[in-house]
Amino acid sequence: MLLRSVKSANRRASTSTDRRFLLTEETIVKIPFGSKVLDAVLSVPDKILPYAVVLTHGASGDMNCCHLISLAKYLVSHGFLCLRFTCKSLNIIYRTKAYKAVVEYLRSSDAYKLSGIFLGGRSMGSRAATSVTRQADQDNDSFIQGLICLSYPLHRPKLQAKCRDEDLLFIKSPVLFVSGTADEMCDQRLLEDIVVKMKAPMKIHWIEKANHSMAVRGRTMDDILLEVNVQVLSWIREIIE
């Protein structure tokens, strides 16, 4: 269900863009979810590649957190349709169901002819994306092309023994992890030990000295987010080309 569109023709989505693509429209949408709706924004380039990227936030914040906005604008500037959405529940099962509703919304859309989508999220949002990807792989759903985990919350702070790897070990689709080496919720050695056991093709990009919020003393957030964005775009291109 469309709510309104905000036109932004002739405006660059990022200082580092592919000149073939411009961000021409951001559309606010309401996605049906049971008896409720999910607030979302579709960022649309003027020339759309047949792939989309879905992004959602962590346990706090919403779809307008700087990490998601920056990544969405960067990907759109290179031709990818991006949908970011808000779901503020702290229940991972509820968050996963909401994510599935978003996937089905894009799958059934007549407005965009998509060959596939990449599921992504930050922190808790990446856990929900991981659960949806696991189910899609079990169902041999080729619409899901890969999984993007930004600051995946592998464990609670100082509780490395209680590892959240239950979905990761069963995923078959390609996975990209982008995390900080100082992330208090993703011990570097623990994640590296887990990915060795995974069935999926995977890549880890470590942001040196970054914490769970991707903050690094002495670096601007814009600089860090650009590093993240470049890694995500490069990985997606490796998958689809």
Tab-separated table of C-alpha atoms in Angstrom:
chain	number	residue	atom	x	y	z
A	1	MET	CA	0.000	0.000	0.000
A	2	LEU	CA	1.613	3.265	-1.126
A	3	LEU	CA	1.311	6.315	1.084
A	4	ARG	CA	3.240	9.088	-0.647
A	5	SER	CA	6.264	9.699	-2.833
A	6	VAL	CA	9.053	12.197	-2.401
A	7	LYS	CA	10.677	13.094	-5.707
A	8	SER	CA	14.363	13.909	-5.718
A	9	ALA	CA	15.352	14.026	-9.379
A	10	ASN	CA	18.787	15.340	-10.318
A	11	ARG	CA	20.086	14.780	-6.802
A	12	ARG	CA	23.015	12.474	-6.190
A	13	ALA	CA	22.417	9.793	-3.590
A	14	SER	CA	26.052	9.724	-2.540
A	15	THR	CA	29.306	11.466	-3.301
A	16	SER	CA	30.539	8.133	-4.657
A	17	THR	CA	28.012	6.945	-7.232
A	18	ASP	CA	27.728	5.186	-10.531
A	19	ARG	CA	26.959	7.970	-12.990
A	20	ARG	CA	24.429	5.751	-14.774
A	21	PHE	CA	22.034	5.872	-11.822
A	22	LEU	CA	20.295	8.644	-9.907
A	23	LEU	CA	18.071	8.410	-6.862
A	24	THR	CA	14.825	9.677	-8.331
A	25	GLU	CA	12.228	8.644	-5.793
A	26	GLU	CA	11.717	7.637	-2.175
A	27	THR	CA	8.291	6.165	-1.566
A	28	ILE	CA	6.816	5.730	1.898
A	29	VAL	CA	4.857	2.484	2.042
A	30	LYS	CA	2.701	0.620	4.527
A	31	ILE	CA	3.286	-3.124	4.310
A	32	PRO	CA	0.427	-5.378	5.477
A	33	PHE	CA	1.382	-7.527	8.474
A	34	GLY	CA	-1.542	-9.427	9.923
A	35	SER	CA	-3.948	-6.843	11.323
A	36	LYS	CA	-1.174	-4.244	11.398
A	37	VAL	CA	1.115	-2.499	8.935
A	38	LEU	CA	4.881	-2.009	8.839
A	39	ASP	CA	6.314	1.407	8.054
A	40	ALA	CA	8.825	1.243	5.214
A	41	VAL	CA	10.617	3.361	2.631
A	42	LEU	CA	11.380	2.275	-0.918
A	43	SER	CA	14.412	4.004	-2.411
A	44	VAL	CA	14.245	3.720	-6.183
A	45	PRO	CA	16.897	4.557	-8.799
A	46	ASP	CA	15.861	5.899	-12.170
A	47	LYS	CA	17.230	2.727	-13.805
A	48	ILE	CA	16.570	-0.357	-11.713
A	49	LEU	CA	18.676	-3.495	-11.759
A	50	PRO	CA	16.614	-6.682	-11.285
A	51	TYR	CA	17.699	-7.014	-7.647
A	52	ALA	CA	16.598	-5.405	-4.392
A	53	VAL	CA	18.085	-5.148	-0.909
A	54	VAL	CA	15.967	-5.213	2.258
A	55	LEU	CA	17.321	-3.569	5.408
A	56	THR	CA	16.061	-3.287	8.964
A	57	HIS	CA	17.362	-1.922	12.246
A	58	GLY	CA	18.535	-3.319	15.557
A	59	ALA	CA	16.764	-3.620	18.916
A	60	SER	CA	16.662	0.147	19.253
A	61	GLY	CA	16.081	2.841	16.666
A	62	ASP	CA	14.167	2.447	13.431
A	63	MET	CA	14.590	2.356	9.661
A	64	ASN	CA	15.995	5.898	9.743
A	65	CYS	CA	19.175	4.990	11.620
A	66	CYS	CA	22.261	6.364	9.892
A	67	HIS	CA	23.657	2.920	9.001
A	68	LEU	CA	20.586	1.951	6.967
A	69	ILE	CA	20.056	5.317	5.295
A	70	SER	CA	23.691	5.519	4.229
A	71	LEU	CA	23.768	1.986	2.831
A	72	ALA	CA	20.417	2.346	1.057
A	73	LYS	CA	21.467	5.584	-0.654
A	74	TYR	CA	24.778	4.080	-1.701
A	75	LEU	CA	23.214	0.949	-3.179
A	76	VAL	CA	20.472	2.903	-4.939
A	77	SER	CA	23.130	5.123	-6.489
A	78	HIS	CA	24.465	1.947	-8.104
A	79	GLY	CA	21.104	0.758	-9.423
A	80	PHE	CA	19.694	-1.410	-6.620
A	81	LEU	CA	16.183	-0.880	-5.310
A	82	CYS	CA	16.305	-0.720	-1.506
A	83	LEU	CA	13.539	-1.204	1.022
A	84	ARG	CA	14.163	-0.400	4.656
A	85	PHE	CA	11.503	-0.969	7.294
A	86	THR	CA	10.736	-0.498	10.967
A	87	CYS	CA	9.690	-3.191	13.434
A	88	LYS	CA	10.300	-2.221	17.047
A	89	SER	CA	9.422	-5.504	18.743
A	90	LEU	CA	12.160	-7.076	20.863
A	91	ASN	CA	10.765	-10.555	20.197
A	92	ILE	CA	12.932	-12.236	17.557
A	93	ILE	CA	10.096	-14.528	16.426
A	94	TYR	CA	7.849	-11.508	15.838
A	95	ARG	CA	10.663	-9.676	14.051
A	96	THR	CA	11.210	-12.688	11.801
A	97	LYS	CA	7.526	-12.872	10.885
A	98	ALA	CA	7.571	-9.160	10.065
A	99	TYR	CA	10.604	-9.658	7.845
A	100	LYS	CA	8.822	-12.460	5.987
A	101	ALA	CA	5.895	-10.114	5.321
A	102	VAL	CA	8.298	-7.630	3.741
A	103	VAL	CA	9.825	-10.323	1.540
A	104	GLU	CA	6.388	-11.389	0.329
A	105	TYR	CA	5.470	-7.775	-0.336
A	106	LEU	CA	8.395	-7.426	-2.736
A	107	ARG	CA	7.863	-10.860	-4.252
A	108	SER	CA	4.261	-10.063	-5.142
A	109	SER	CA	4.884	-6.500	-6.329
A	110	ASP	CA	3.837	-5.802	-9.913
A	111	ALA	CA	5.737	-2.521	-9.945
A	112	TYR	CA	9.222	-4.085	-10.014
A	113	LYS	CA	10.303	-7.181	-11.891
A	114	LEU	CA	12.900	-8.590	-9.527
A	115	SER	CA	15.077	-11.628	-10.155
A	116	GLY	CA	15.976	-11.811	-6.488
A	117	ILE	CA	16.586	-9.946	-3.256
A	118	PHE	CA	19.283	-9.698	-0.613
A	119	LEU	CA	18.202	-9.705	3.024
A	120	GLY	CA	20.089	-7.476	5.417
A	121	GLY	CA	19.921	-5.893	8.799
A	122	ARG	CA	21.865	-4.322	11.608
A	123	SER	CA	22.268	-6.126	14.939
A	124	MET	CA	18.905	-7.700	15.884
A	125	GLY	CA	17.669	-6.923	12.393
A	126	SER	CA	20.370	-9.190	11.006
A	127	ARG	CA	19.205	-11.994	13.307
A	128	ALA	CA	15.712	-11.706	11.833
A	129	ALA	CA	17.146	-11.674	8.310
A	130	THR	CA	19.183	-14.757	9.168
A	131	SER	CA	16.109	-16.670	10.344
A	132	VAL	CA	14.213	-15.789	7.174
A	133	THR	CA	17.177	-16.840	5.023
A	134	ARG	CA	17.441	-20.186	6.805
A	135	GLN	CA	13.762	-20.910	6.135
A	136	ALA	CA	14.088	-19.817	2.508
A	137	ASP	CA	17.054	-22.135	2.018
A	138	GLN	CA	15.127	-25.029	3.523
A	139	ASP	CA	12.328	-24.298	1.040
A	140	ASN	CA	14.778	-23.952	-1.871
A	141	ASP	CA	13.561	-20.413	-2.409
A	142	SER	CA	15.890	-19.004	-5.065
A	143	PHE	CA	14.350	-15.527	-4.731
A	144	ILE	CA	16.662	-14.977	-1.747
A	145	GLN	CA	20.116	-14.317	-3.172
A	146	GLY	CA	22.127	-13.706	-0.026
A	147	LEU	CA	22.347	-12.391	3.524
A	148	ILE	CA	24.006	-9.193	4.799
A	149	CYS	CA	24.757	-9.106	8.538
A	150	LEU	CA	25.882	-5.745	9.907
A	151	SER	CA	27.107	-6.016	13.511
A	152	TYR	CA	25.570	-9.464	13.929
A	153	PRO	CA	24.837	-9.895	17.690
A	154	LEU	CA	26.480	-13.276	18.118
A	155	HIS	CA	26.149	-13.109	21.902
A	156	ARG	CA	25.211	-10.723	24.665
A	157	PRO	CA	28.041	-8.620	26.122
A	158	LYS	CA	30.424	-10.828	28.116
A	159	LEU	CA	28.249	-13.913	27.511
A	160	GLN	CA	30.165	-15.611	24.715
A	161	ALA	CA	29.112	-19.040	26.003
A	162	LYS	CA	25.504	-18.353	24.951
A	163	CYS	CA	26.094	-18.165	21.230
A	164	ARG	CA	23.367	-17.189	18.744
A	165	ASP	CA	24.480	-19.448	15.918
A	166	GLU	CA	21.385	-21.655	15.651
A	167	ASP	CA	20.397	-20.328	12.224
A	168	LEU	CA	23.844	-19.558	10.828
A	169	LEU	CA	24.924	-23.195	10.719
A	170	PHE	CA	21.985	-24.195	8.486
A	171	ILE	CA	22.131	-21.411	5.916
A	172	LYS	CA	23.199	-22.276	2.368
A	173	SER	CA	22.890	-18.871	0.685
A	174	PRO	CA	25.961	-16.589	0.550
A	175	VAL	CA	26.552	-14.519	3.683
A	176	LEU	CA	28.457	-11.296	4.313
A	177	PHE	CA	29.374	-10.281	7.850
A	178	VAL	CA	30.529	-6.728	8.529
A	179	SER	CA	31.524	-6.284	12.160
A	180	GLY	CA	33.952	-4.362	14.321
A	181	THR	CA	36.972	-5.984	15.896
A	182	ALA	CA	35.954	-4.354	19.200
A	183	ASP	CA	32.272	-5.353	18.978
A	184	GLU	CA	31.200	-6.300	22.477
A	185	MET	CA	28.437	-8.506	21.030
A	186	CYS	CA	30.496	-10.337	18.417
A	187	ASP	CA	33.787	-11.739	19.588
A	188	GLN	CA	36.132	-11.865	16.594
A	189	ARG	CA	37.639	-15.270	17.311
A	190	LEU	CA	34.254	-16.797	18.118
A	191	LEU	CA	32.691	-15.648	14.834
A	192	GLU	CA	35.689	-16.876	12.870
A	193	ASP	CA	35.399	-20.269	14.550
A	194	ILE	CA	31.689	-20.473	13.740
A	195	VAL	CA	31.936	-19.552	10.061
A	196	VAL	CA	34.330	-22.452	9.518
A	197	LYS	CA	31.406	-24.735	10.410
A	198	MET	CA	28.904	-22.980	8.135
A	199	LYS	CA	27.624	-24.589	4.942
A	200	ALA	CA	27.200	-21.256	3.182
A	201	PRO	CA	29.767	-19.365	1.124
A	202	MET	CA	30.677	-16.512	3.418
A	203	LYS	CA	32.877	-13.470	3.848
A	204	ILE	CA	33.769	-11.434	6.917
A	205	HIS	CA	34.903	-7.825	6.717
A	206	TRP	CA	36.274	-6.518	10.000
A	207	ILE	CA	36.150	-2.792	10.748
A	208	GLU	CA	39.307	-2.196	12.751
A	209	LYS	CA	38.610	-1.073	16.358
A	210	ALA	CA	34.890	-0.546	15.698
A	211	ASN	CA	32.394	-1.320	18.457
A	212	HIS	CA	28.865	-2.694	18.070
A	213	SER	CA	27.637	0.700	16.879
A	214	MET	CA	30.437	0.797	14.270
A	215	ALA	CA	32.048	3.744	16.052
A	216	VAL	CA	35.832	4.109	16.018
A	217	ARG	CA	37.725	6.725	17.974
A	218	GLY	CA	39.513	9.049	15.579
A	219	ARG	CA	37.337	8.232	12.538
A	220	THR	CA	34.186	9.977	11.369
A	221	MET	CA	31.019	7.946	11.076
A	222	ASP	CA	30.729	8.964	7.425
A	223	ASP	CA	34.136	7.449	6.738
A	224	ILE	CA	33.245	4.206	8.499
A	225	LEU	CA	29.882	3.924	6.759
A	226	LEU	CA	31.533	4.424	3.383
A	227	GLU	CA	33.857	1.511	4.158
A	228	VAL	CA	30.833	-0.615	5.041
A	229	ASN	CA	28.920	0.447	1.948
A	230	VAL	CA	31.785	-0.298	-0.430
A	231	GLN	CA	32.182	-3.780	1.026
A	232	VAL	CA	28.470	-4.557	0.720
A	233	LEU	CA	28.241	-3.361	-2.875
A	234	SER	CA	31.376	-5.247	-3.906
A	235	TRP	CA	30.068	-8.465	-2.334
A	236	ILE	CA	26.641	-8.167	-3.960
A	237	ARG	CA	28.264	-7.686	-7.345
A	238	GLU	CA	30.346	-10.815	-6.820
A	239	ILE	CA	27.169	-12.790	-6.169
A	240	ILE	CA	25.109	-11.592	-9.130
A	241	GLU	CA	27.813	-11.331	-11.804
